[in-house]
Short mmCIF file of C-alpha atoms in Angstrom, two decimals:
data_model
loop_
_atom_site.label_atom_id
_atom_site.label_comp_id
_atom_site.label_asym_id
_atom_site.label_seq_id
_atom_site.Cartn_x
_atom_site.Cartn_y
_atom_site.Cartn_z
CA UNK A 1 67.77 -22.24 -37.93
CA UNK A 2 68.82 -18.63 -37.25
CA UNK A 3 69.59 -18.10 -40.94
CA UNK A 4 66.18 -19.46 -41.89
CA UNK A 5 64.45 -17.10 -39.43
CA UNK A 6 66.44 -14.12 -40.75
CA UNK A 7 65.59 -15.00 -44.34
CA UNK A 8 61.92 -15.35 -43.43
CA UNK A 9 61.83 -11.97 -41.67
CA UNK A 10 63.52 -10.39 -44.71
CA UNK A 11 60.84 -11.92 -46.91
CA UNK A 12 58.13 -10.48 -44.65
CA UNK A 13 59.76 -7.01 -44.78
CA UNK A 14 60.10 -7.19 -48.58
CA UNK A 15 56.47 -8.29 -48.93
CA UNK A 16 55.23 -5.46 -46.71
CA UNK A 17 57.39 -2.91 -48.61
CA UNK A 18 56.02 -4.27 -51.88
CA UNK A 19 52.49 -4.01 -50.51
CA UNK A 20 53.04 -0.38 -49.43
CA UNK A 21 54.43 0.45 -52.87
CA UNK A 22 51.41 -1.12 -54.57
CA UNK A 23 49.02 0.83 -52.34
CA UNK A 24 50.91 4.07 -53.03
CA UNK A 25 50.88 3.52 -56.78
CA UNK A 26 47.20 2.56 -56.75
CA UNK A 27 46.42 5.78 -54.89
CA UNK A 28 48.56 7.73 -57.35
CA UNK A 29 46.71 6.12 -60.27
CA UNK A 30 43.30 6.96 -58.81
CA UNK A 31 44.22 10.53 -57.83
CA UNK A 32 45.93 11.08 -61.18
CA UNK A 33 42.91 9.79 -63.09
CA UNK A 34 40.33 11.88 -61.23
CA UNK A 35 42.44 15.06 -61.09
CA UNK A 36 43.18 14.71 -64.82
CA UNK A 37 39.49 14.32 -65.56
CA UNK A 38 38.57 17.25 -63.31
CA UNK A 39 41.24 19.40 -64.97
CA UNK A 40 39.71 18.63 -68.37
CA UNK A 41 36.14 19.30 -67.20
CA UNK A 42 37.17 22.60 -65.55
CA UNK A 43 39.10 23.77 -68.63
CA UNK A 44 36.08 23.04 -70.84
CA UNK A 45 33.77 24.68 -68.28
CA UNK A 46 35.97 27.76 -68.33
CA UNK A 47 35.88 27.84 -72.15
CA UNK A 48 32.10 27.41 -72.31
CA UNK A 49 31.48 30.05 -69.62
CA UNK A 50 33.82 32.64 -71.12
CA UNK A 51 32.38 32.18 -74.63
CA UNK A 52 28.75 32.22 -73.45
CA UNK A 53 29.17 35.25 -71.16
CA UNK A 54 32.13 37.30 -72.40
CA UNK A 55 33.62 40.06 -70.23
CA UNK A 56 32.43 43.47 -71.57
CA UNK A 57 34.98 45.96 -72.91
CA UNK A 58 36.23 48.45 -70.30
CA UNK A 59 34.54 51.88 -70.49
CA UNK A 60 35.03 52.92 -66.89
CA UNK A 61 33.63 51.63 -63.60
CA UNK A 62 30.22 53.31 -64.03
CA UNK A 63 29.56 51.58 -67.35
CA UNK A 64 30.87 48.29 -65.98
CA UNK A 65 28.54 48.40 -62.99
CA UNK A 66 25.59 49.37 -65.22
CA UNK A 67 26.15 46.41 -67.55
CA UNK A 68 27.18 43.96 -64.83
CA UNK A 69 25.55 40.57 -64.69
CA UNK A 70 26.66 37.83 -62.28
CA UNK A 71 26.75 35.32 -65.14
CA UNK A 72 29.81 37.21 -66.49
CA UNK A 73 31.70 35.69 -63.55
CA UNK A 74 30.37 32.17 -64.10
CA UNK A 75 33.57 31.00 -65.82
CA UNK A 76 35.51 31.76 -62.64
CA UNK A 77 33.94 28.82 -60.80
CA UNK A 78 35.50 26.11 -63.03
CA UNK A 79 38.69 28.22 -63.17
CA UNK A 80 38.75 28.29 -59.36
CA UNK A 81 38.40 24.49 -59.17
CA UNK A 82 40.94 24.03 -61.97
CA UNK A 83 43.80 25.41 -59.83
CA UNK A 84 43.79 22.75 -57.06
CA UNK A 85 42.93 19.94 -59.53
CA UNK A 86 45.86 20.89 -61.73
CA UNK A 87 48.15 21.04 -58.68
CA UNK A 88 47.10 17.55 -57.56
CA UNK A 89 47.62 16.32 -61.13
CA UNK A 90 51.18 17.70 -61.16
CA UNK A 91 51.90 16.07 -57.77
CA UNK A 92 50.70 12.72 -59.21
CA UNK A 93 52.94 13.17 -62.27
CA UNK A 94 55.85 13.94 -59.93
CA UNK A 95 55.13 10.85 -57.81
CA UNK A 96 55.15 8.62 -60.90
CA UNK A 97 58.12 10.21 -62.70
CA UNK A 98 61.31 8.24 -63.19
CA UNK A 99 64.29 9.24 -61.03
CA UNK A 100 66.07 11.12 -63.81
CA UNK A 101 62.93 13.16 -64.65
CA UNK A 102 61.72 13.83 -61.10
CA UNK A 103 63.53 17.18 -61.10
CA UNK A 104 61.42 18.44 -64.03
CA UNK A 105 58.21 17.27 -62.38
CA UNK A 106 59.16 18.91 -59.09
CA UNK A 107 59.74 22.23 -60.85
CA UNK A 108 56.26 21.87 -62.34
CA UNK A 109 54.78 21.22 -58.88
CA UNK A 110 56.34 24.39 -57.45
CA UNK A 111 55.28 26.56 -60.39
CA UNK A 112 51.79 25.03 -60.19
CA UNK A 113 51.69 25.94 -56.48
CA UNK A 114 52.45 29.59 -57.25
CA UNK A 115 49.81 29.53 -60.03
CA UNK A 116 47.22 27.98 -57.71
CA UNK A 117 47.95 30.59 -55.00
CA UNK A 118 47.62 33.51 -57.43
CA UNK A 119 44.59 32.18 -59.33
CA UNK A 120 42.53 31.15 -56.30
CA UNK A 121 43.24 34.46 -54.51
CA UNK A 122 42.28 36.39 -57.63
CA UNK A 123 39.03 34.53 -58.35
CA UNK A 124 38.03 34.45 -54.70
CA UNK A 125 38.41 38.25 -54.45
CA UNK A 126 36.15 38.63 -57.51
CA UNK A 127 33.47 36.23 -56.31
CA UNK A 128 33.47 37.11 -52.61
CA UNK A 129 34.40 40.80 -52.59
CA UNK A 130 33.82 42.46 -55.97
CA UNK A 131 30.57 40.78 -57.04
CA UNK A 132 28.65 41.50 -53.80
CA UNK A 133 30.01 45.08 -53.78
CA UNK A 134 28.73 45.66 -57.32
CA UNK A 135 25.35 44.08 -56.55
CA UNK A 136 24.98 46.18 -53.39
CA UNK A 137 25.94 49.35 -55.26
CA UNK A 138 29.09 50.05 -53.24
CA UNK A 139 31.75 49.30 -55.87
CA UNK A 140 32.47 52.80 -57.21
CA UNK A 141 35.95 52.86 -55.66
CA UNK A 142 36.87 49.35 -56.80
CA UNK A 143 37.83 50.12 -60.40
CA UNK A 144 41.32 48.72 -59.82
CA UNK A 145 39.77 45.36 -58.84
CA UNK A 146 37.39 45.12 -61.79
CA UNK A 147 38.05 42.12 -64.04
CA UNK A 148 37.37 44.20 -67.16
CA UNK A 149 39.89 46.92 -66.31
CA UNK A 150 42.96 46.33 -68.53
CA UNK A 151 45.12 48.15 -65.95
CA UNK A 152 43.45 46.44 -63.02
CA UNK A 153 44.77 44.01 -60.42
CA UNK A 154 42.69 41.11 -61.78
CA UNK A 155 44.27 41.07 -65.25
CA UNK A 156 47.76 41.51 -63.78
CA UNK A 157 47.41 38.62 -61.32
CA UNK A 158 45.66 36.40 -63.84
CA UNK A 159 48.38 36.94 -66.43
CA UNK A 160 51.08 36.19 -63.89
CA UNK A 161 49.30 33.12 -62.51
CA UNK A 162 48.87 31.53 -65.93
CA UNK A 163 52.45 32.42 -66.86
CA UNK A 164 53.62 30.36 -63.87
CA UNK A 165 51.25 27.53 -64.84
CA UNK A 166 52.53 27.52 -68.41
CA UNK A 167 56.18 27.49 -67.28
CA UNK A 168 55.29 24.48 -65.11
CA UNK A 169 53.58 22.77 -68.06
CA UNK A 170 56.64 23.35 -70.21
CA UNK A 171 58.87 21.60 -67.68
CA UNK A 172 56.48 18.72 -67.00
CA UNK A 173 56.06 18.06 -70.75
CA UNK A 174 59.63 16.71 -70.80
CA UNK A 175 58.71 14.05 -68.24
CA UNK A 176 56.71 12.18 -70.90
CA UNK A 177 58.75 10.17 -73.34
CA UNK A 178 58.25 6.74 -74.89
CA UNK A 179 54.83 5.49 -75.96
CA UNK A 180 52.47 7.27 -78.36
CA UNK A 181 50.24 8.26 -75.46
CA UNK A 182 53.17 9.88 -73.67
CA UNK A 183 54.18 11.78 -76.79
CA UNK A 184 50.58 12.98 -77.16
CA UNK A 185 50.62 14.17 -73.53
CA UNK A 186 53.93 15.95 -74.15
CA UNK A 187 52.62 17.77 -77.23
CA UNK A 188 49.32 18.72 -75.64
CA UNK A 189 51.29 20.21 -72.73
CA UNK A 190 53.51 22.09 -75.19
CA UNK A 191 50.31 23.38 -76.80
CA UNK A 192 48.86 24.48 -73.47
CA UNK A 193 52.11 26.10 -72.32
CA UNK A 194 53.27 28.40 -75.10
CA UNK A 195 52.14 26.71 -78.31
CA UNK A 196 48.64 28.18 -77.92
CA UNK A 197 50.04 31.72 -78.17
CA UNK A 198 52.04 30.88 -81.26
CA UNK A 199 49.03 29.26 -82.95
CA UNK A 200 46.82 32.18 -81.86
CA UNK A 201 49.22 34.65 -83.48
CA UNK A 202 49.14 32.70 -86.75
CA UNK A 203 45.33 32.29 -86.67
CA UNK A 204 44.70 35.98 -86.02
CA UNK A 205 46.92 36.88 -88.96
CA UNK A 206 45.58 34.19 -91.31
CA UNK A 207 41.83 33.87 -90.59
CA UNK A 208 39.21 36.43 -91.66
CA UNK A 209 37.96 38.62 -88.79
CA UNK A 210 34.33 37.60 -89.48
CA UNK A 211 35.16 33.97 -88.67
CA UNK A 212 37.07 34.92 -85.53
CA UNK A 213 34.30 37.18 -84.23
CA UNK A 214 31.83 34.36 -84.90
CA UNK A 215 33.87 32.28 -82.46
CA UNK A 216 33.64 35.10 -79.93
CA UNK A 217 37.31 35.97 -80.29
CA UNK A 218 39.14 38.79 -82.00
CA UNK A 219 42.61 39.33 -80.58
CA UNK A 220 45.60 37.11 -79.90
CA UNK A 221 44.80 37.08 -76.17
CA UNK A 222 41.26 35.77 -76.52
CA UNK A 223 42.13 33.22 -79.25
CA UNK A 224 45.19 32.14 -77.24
CA UNK A 225 43.09 31.75 -74.09
CA UNK A 226 40.51 29.61 -75.93
CA UNK A 227 43.29 27.43 -77.36
CA UNK A 228 44.92 27.17 -73.92
CA UNK A 229 41.63 25.81 -72.54
CA UNK A 230 41.35 23.26 -75.38
CA UNK A 231 44.95 22.06 -74.98
CA UNK A 232 44.62 21.94 -71.17
CA UNK A 233 41.45 19.86 -71.48
CA UNK A 234 43.20 17.56 -73.94
CA UNK A 235 46.21 17.19 -71.65
CA UNK A 236 43.91 16.47 -68.70
CA UNK A 237 42.06 13.72 -70.62
CA UNK A 238 45.28 12.16 -71.90
CA UNK A 239 46.81 12.23 -68.40
CA UNK A 240 43.66 10.62 -66.98
CA UNK A 241 43.99 7.84 -69.61
CA UNK A 242 47.70 7.52 -68.75
CA UNK A 243 47.00 7.07 -65.02
CA UNK A 244 44.08 4.70 -65.70
CA UNK A 245 46.29 2.57 -67.99
CA UNK A 246 49.01 2.46 -65.32
CA UNK A 247 46.45 1.31 -62.77
CA UNK A 248 45.07 -1.37 -65.09
CA UNK A 249 48.56 -2.63 -65.97
CA UNK A 250 49.33 -2.98 -62.24
CA UNK A 251 46.08 -4.84 -61.63
CA UNK A 252 46.94 -7.17 -64.52
CA UNK A 253 50.28 -8.08 -63.01
CA UNK B 1 67.83 4.02 -62.01
CA UNK B 2 68.05 3.65 -65.79
CA UNK B 3 71.36 3.28 -67.64
CA UNK B 4 71.16 6.80 -69.02
CA UNK B 5 70.63 8.26 -65.59
CA UNK B 6 73.40 6.15 -64.14
CA UNK B 7 75.77 7.39 -66.84
CA UNK B 8 74.77 10.98 -66.22
CA UNK B 9 75.01 10.75 -62.43
CA UNK B 10 78.41 11.24 -60.95
CA UNK B 11 79.60 11.75 -57.40
CA UNK B 12 80.70 15.28 -56.47
CA UNK B 13 84.33 15.10 -55.47
CA UNK B 14 85.12 17.15 -52.36
CA UNK B 15 86.73 20.54 -53.03
CA UNK B 16 90.44 21.11 -52.25
CA UNK B 17 91.35 20.66 -48.59
CA UNK B 18 88.02 19.17 -47.78
CA UNK B 19 87.52 16.84 -44.87
CA UNK B 20 85.86 13.55 -45.74
CA UNK B 21 82.08 13.92 -45.86
CA UNK B 22 80.27 12.81 -42.76
CA UNK B 23 77.11 11.91 -44.55
CA UNK B 24 76.28 9.53 -47.37
CA UNK B 25 77.91 10.16 -50.76
CA UNK B 26 76.09 12.77 -52.82
CA UNK B 27 75.45 12.14 -56.49
CA UNK B 28 74.40 14.84 -58.89
CA UNK B 29 73.00 14.34 -62.34
CA UNK B 30 74.22 16.61 -65.12
CA UNK B 31 70.73 18.15 -65.28
CA UNK B 32 70.82 19.13 -61.58
CA UNK B 33 74.32 20.60 -61.92
CA UNK B 34 73.38 22.62 -64.98
CA UNK B 35 70.08 23.82 -63.56
CA UNK B 36 71.70 24.67 -60.22
CA UNK B 37 74.51 26.64 -61.83
CA UNK B 38 72.42 28.58 -64.33
CA UNK B 39 69.62 29.36 -61.90
CA UNK B 40 72.21 30.68 -59.42
CA UNK B 41 73.75 32.80 -62.20
CA UNK B 42 70.29 34.09 -63.17
CA UNK B 43 69.47 34.90 -59.55
CA UNK B 44 72.74 36.74 -58.95
CA UNK B 45 72.43 38.67 -62.24
CA UNK B 46 68.85 39.81 -61.61
CA UNK B 47 69.76 40.60 -58.00
CA UNK B 48 72.67 42.80 -59.15
CA UNK B 49 70.47 44.57 -61.69
CA UNK B 50 67.99 45.25 -58.90
CA UNK B 51 70.69 46.59 -56.55
CA UNK B 52 72.29 48.85 -59.16
CA UNK B 53 68.93 50.21 -60.32
CA UNK B 54 67.78 50.71 -56.70
CA UNK B 55 70.91 52.77 -56.02
CA UNK B 56 70.24 54.67 -59.26
CA UNK B 57 66.67 55.35 -58.12
CA UNK B 58 67.71 56.46 -54.62
CA UNK B 59 70.41 58.80 -55.96
CA UNK B 60 68.11 60.13 -58.66
CA UNK B 61 70.37 58.90 -61.46
CA UNK B 62 67.52 56.84 -62.91
CA UNK B 63 64.45 58.77 -64.04
CA UNK B 64 60.81 57.75 -64.49
CA UNK B 65 59.56 55.32 -65.68
CA UNK B 66 62.83 53.33 -65.71
CA UNK B 67 63.20 53.83 -61.95
CA UNK B 68 60.16 51.55 -61.61
CA UNK B 69 60.48 49.21 -64.59
CA UNK B 70 64.10 48.11 -64.01
CA UNK B 71 64.12 47.43 -60.24
CA UNK B 72 60.62 45.90 -60.18
CA UNK B 73 61.20 43.91 -63.36
CA UNK B 74 64.50 42.56 -62.04
CA UNK B 75 62.93 41.72 -58.65
CA UNK B 76 60.13 39.84 -60.38
CA UNK B 77 62.69 37.71 -62.24
CA UNK B 78 64.63 36.85 -59.07
CA UNK B 79 61.65 34.75 -57.87
CA UNK B 80 61.55 32.03 -60.58
CA UNK B 81 65.34 31.72 -60.66
CA UNK B 82 65.40 31.36 -56.86
CA UNK B 83 62.75 28.60 -57.01
CA UNK B 84 64.82 26.70 -59.59
CA UNK B 85 67.94 27.18 -57.45
CA UNK B 86 66.31 25.80 -54.30
CA UNK B 87 64.90 22.81 -56.22
CA UNK B 88 68.40 22.10 -57.56
CA UNK B 89 69.81 22.28 -54.01
CA UNK B 90 67.07 19.86 -52.88
CA UNK B 91 68.05 17.40 -55.60
CA UNK B 92 71.72 17.69 -54.67
CA UNK B 93 71.02 16.97 -50.99
CA UNK B 94 71.66 13.58 -49.42
CA UNK B 95 68.49 11.71 -48.45
CA UNK B 96 68.91 12.46 -44.73
CA UNK B 97 69.02 16.23 -45.33
CA UNK B 98 66.15 16.44 -47.79
CA UNK B 99 63.63 17.28 -45.11
CA UNK B 100 65.41 20.64 -44.71
CA UNK B 101 65.70 21.40 -48.40
CA UNK B 102 62.06 20.39 -48.91
CA UNK B 103 61.06 22.90 -46.24
CA UNK B 104 63.22 25.44 -48.11
CA UNK B 105 61.21 24.77 -51.29
CA UNK B 106 57.99 25.48 -49.40
CA UNK B 107 59.31 28.83 -48.13
CA UNK B 108 60.75 29.69 -51.56
CA UNK B 109 57.32 29.05 -53.08
CA UNK B 110 55.66 31.36 -50.54
CA UNK B 111 58.29 34.00 -51.29
CA UNK B 112 57.76 33.70 -55.05
CA UNK B 113 53.98 33.91 -54.74
CA UNK B 114 54.06 36.97 -52.47
CA UNK B 115 56.63 39.05 -54.34
CA UNK B 116 55.17 38.13 -57.74
CA UNK B 117 51.83 39.56 -56.64
CA UNK B 118 53.57 42.73 -55.47
CA UNK B 119 55.75 43.40 -58.52
CA UNK B 120 53.13 42.56 -61.12
CA UNK B 121 50.77 44.95 -59.31
CA UNK B 122 53.33 47.75 -59.13
CA UNK B 123 54.47 47.26 -62.73
CA UNK B 124 51.15 46.76 -64.51
CA UNK B 125 48.56 48.35 -62.22
CA UNK B 126 50.17 51.14 -60.20
CA UNK B 127 52.77 52.35 -62.72
CA UNK B 128 50.27 53.01 -65.58
CA UNK B 129 48.18 55.05 -63.10
CA UNK B 130 51.26 57.01 -61.99
CA UNK B 131 52.05 57.77 -65.63
CA UNK B 132 48.44 58.93 -66.18
CA UNK B 133 48.55 60.96 -62.92
CA UNK B 134 45.66 58.92 -61.51
CA UNK B 135 47.60 57.20 -58.73
CA UNK B 136 44.99 58.22 -56.15
CA UNK B 137 42.71 55.55 -57.69
CA UNK B 138 45.17 52.83 -56.64
CA UNK B 139 46.39 54.32 -53.37
CA UNK B 140 45.68 51.04 -51.59
CA UNK B 141 48.16 49.24 -53.84
CA UNK B 142 50.88 51.90 -53.89
CA UNK B 143 54.55 51.31 -53.13
CA UNK B 144 54.65 53.96 -50.41
CA UNK B 145 56.46 53.03 -47.22
CA UNK B 146 54.19 51.18 -44.83
CA UNK B 147 51.58 50.39 -47.47
CA UNK B 148 49.78 47.03 -47.67
CA UNK B 149 51.74 45.90 -50.73
CA UNK B 150 55.05 46.91 -49.20
CA UNK B 151 54.41 44.73 -46.17
CA UNK B 152 53.48 41.78 -48.41
CA UNK B 153 56.81 42.41 -50.18
CA UNK B 154 58.59 42.40 -46.81
CA UNK B 155 56.96 39.14 -45.81
CA UNK B 156 58.06 37.65 -49.14
CA UNK B 157 61.72 38.54 -48.54
CA UNK B 158 61.51 37.24 -44.98
CA UNK B 159 60.39 33.88 -46.35
CA UNK B 160 63.22 34.00 -48.89
CA UNK B 161 65.70 34.41 -46.02
CA UNK B 162 64.14 31.47 -44.18
CA UNK B 163 64.34 29.37 -47.36
CA UNK B 164 68.05 30.15 -47.69
CA UNK B 165 68.59 29.37 -43.99
CA UNK B 166 66.87 25.99 -44.35
CA UNK B 167 69.29 24.93 -47.09
CA UNK B 168 72.24 25.21 -44.63
CA UNK B 169 72.36 21.52 -43.57
CA UNK B 170 72.74 20.47 -47.23
CA UNK B 171 76.19 22.06 -47.50
CA UNK B 172 78.82 19.89 -45.79
CA UNK B 173 82.29 18.57 -46.47
CA UNK B 174 84.62 21.35 -47.63
CA UNK B 175 85.66 24.97 -47.20
CA UNK B 176 83.28 26.26 -49.86
CA UNK B 177 80.44 24.22 -48.40
CA UNK B 178 81.25 25.48 -44.89
CA UNK B 179 81.16 29.12 -46.05
CA UNK B 180 77.90 28.52 -47.87
CA UNK B 181 76.45 26.80 -44.82
CA UNK B 182 77.35 29.64 -42.44
CA UNK B 183 76.06 32.24 -44.87
CA UNK B 184 72.81 30.32 -45.13
CA UNK B 185 72.52 30.13 -41.34
CA UNK B 186 73.17 33.87 -41.05
CA UNK B 187 70.24 34.44 -43.39
CA UNK B 188 67.84 33.24 -40.68
CA UNK B 189 68.32 36.21 -38.28
CA UNK B 190 68.93 38.49 -41.27
CA UNK B 191 65.47 37.55 -42.57
CA UNK B 192 63.92 38.72 -39.32
CA UNK B 193 65.88 41.98 -39.66
CA UNK B 194 64.41 42.39 -43.16
CA UNK B 195 60.91 42.05 -41.74
CA UNK B 196 61.84 44.53 -39.00
CA UNK B 197 63.13 46.97 -41.62
CA UNK B 198 59.76 46.91 -43.42
CA UNK B 199 57.78 47.24 -40.19
CA UNK B 200 59.99 49.98 -38.69
CA UNK B 201 60.54 51.61 -42.12
CA UNK B 202 64.29 51.80 -41.38
CA UNK B 203 66.03 50.53 -44.54
CA UNK B 204 69.54 49.86 -43.06
CA UNK B 205 68.11 46.96 -41.04
CA UNK B 206 67.45 45.10 -44.27
CA UNK B 207 70.89 45.66 -45.82
CA UNK B 208 72.68 42.63 -44.23
CA UNK B 209 70.00 40.21 -45.43
CA UNK B 210 70.05 41.69 -48.94
CA UNK B 211 73.85 41.33 -49.22
CA UNK B 212 73.94 37.86 -47.61
CA UNK B 213 71.49 36.42 -50.17
CA UNK B 214 73.60 37.85 -53.00
CA UNK B 215 76.87 36.34 -51.68
CA UNK B 216 75.05 33.06 -51.00
CA UNK B 217 73.91 33.00 -54.63
CA UNK B 218 77.50 33.52 -55.83
CA UNK B 219 78.83 30.72 -53.59
CA UNK B 220 76.10 28.29 -54.68
CA UNK B 221 76.90 29.08 -58.34
CA UNK B 222 80.56 28.23 -57.62
CA UNK B 223 79.45 25.08 -55.76
CA UNK B 224 77.49 23.79 -58.76
CA UNK B 225 80.18 24.93 -61.21
CA UNK B 226 82.90 23.01 -59.30
CA UNK B 227 80.67 19.96 -59.13
CA UNK B 228 80.34 20.14 -62.91
CA UNK B 229 84.05 20.63 -63.57
CA UNK B 230 85.12 17.76 -61.35
CA UNK B 231 82.43 15.36 -62.58
#
């Protein structure tokens, strides 16, 4: 009698643990899908905004203020949203990683956290402090904060932020192994991490300048940035498909 | 756990003269051991480069612009290696102690974010202006004592000390682990002294914390190296 009761209570515990696991994985699937999709949309939004309204070349603060138009900062809005979406996406990848690859995913989460901190601070300063100062005509002393200044704080923090993001992407790429979809995710993450810079270098050397300028890009940095956005969008879409497939497989069982 | 992972995971035998562990058995995968060891080596190396170049700068042995590039560059590289080290420690911790090492990761991330902002600003924003003799344009971001950026730097190192302190419970079950644990604990008050040194602008207050983190890095490198040799 006692043994039967004990066995029954164990069954109840196992069932409730199984239920909790299913709920957790369903939540992971949903969060992973939507954050992957949002990552892709934001990366494409960034690309569209930066190509439509490119940042003018730096000729001093006076010239920058004279030619300033708020639409030049439009690309920062999707870039601002990209940071937390990408972080949530990395947390979902970490939650679903196998035990032996959890370490790699955790490294990606931490690097993504540093990236999100740097990027959101940087864009928020531009949108909330620099833009109103320029529009109100009180930005003469803010040259070091201008996004066009090659020796300014914006470029320095942006470069560092995306370096951390790309290091994180490099680590998380190794989490995906097995199916064709996982290999595609891995290679799109490689592309978004450092592959984009390698391809950009080759393209700048190989393609005629007229074609590159037609695409709104001339140097390695701008071509590399455009490619980064394309690979990030691709990785986001593939990860969304990956999480949706996981969710559907679970529903099927 | 998959077969590959099971084959790669091995228990860490206790170092010589160790008392039996009081907590559950710790298993470390080869990846954690390797990452832990090499990130500790990277942290110690960059830390030493920073210390030597800082002494060179203070004594005037290192001239411009190297007196900025080397110490700031080295300090910037300490941050990612420290993050990797703390993550490795987290993955080597028994389940019951992971709450501490997880908290350490959070503080290490804050540290990395803060000091990265500071060093990238000093290296790529302030230094070019100094070289062009236009430093007055970036006075707000300068590395002068008591400046905004210097206090952000101080806060970063305070968080680093707290992160080290929070890893203390992970180290148990041997002489090396005991030394590492006590060094980690000592980093807690030393971190507060670092913050005090930045606020009071009295450098000697920060010396104990600086040296403790370095020795801690060396001991953790030995810890992971021994784990690898005995596995």
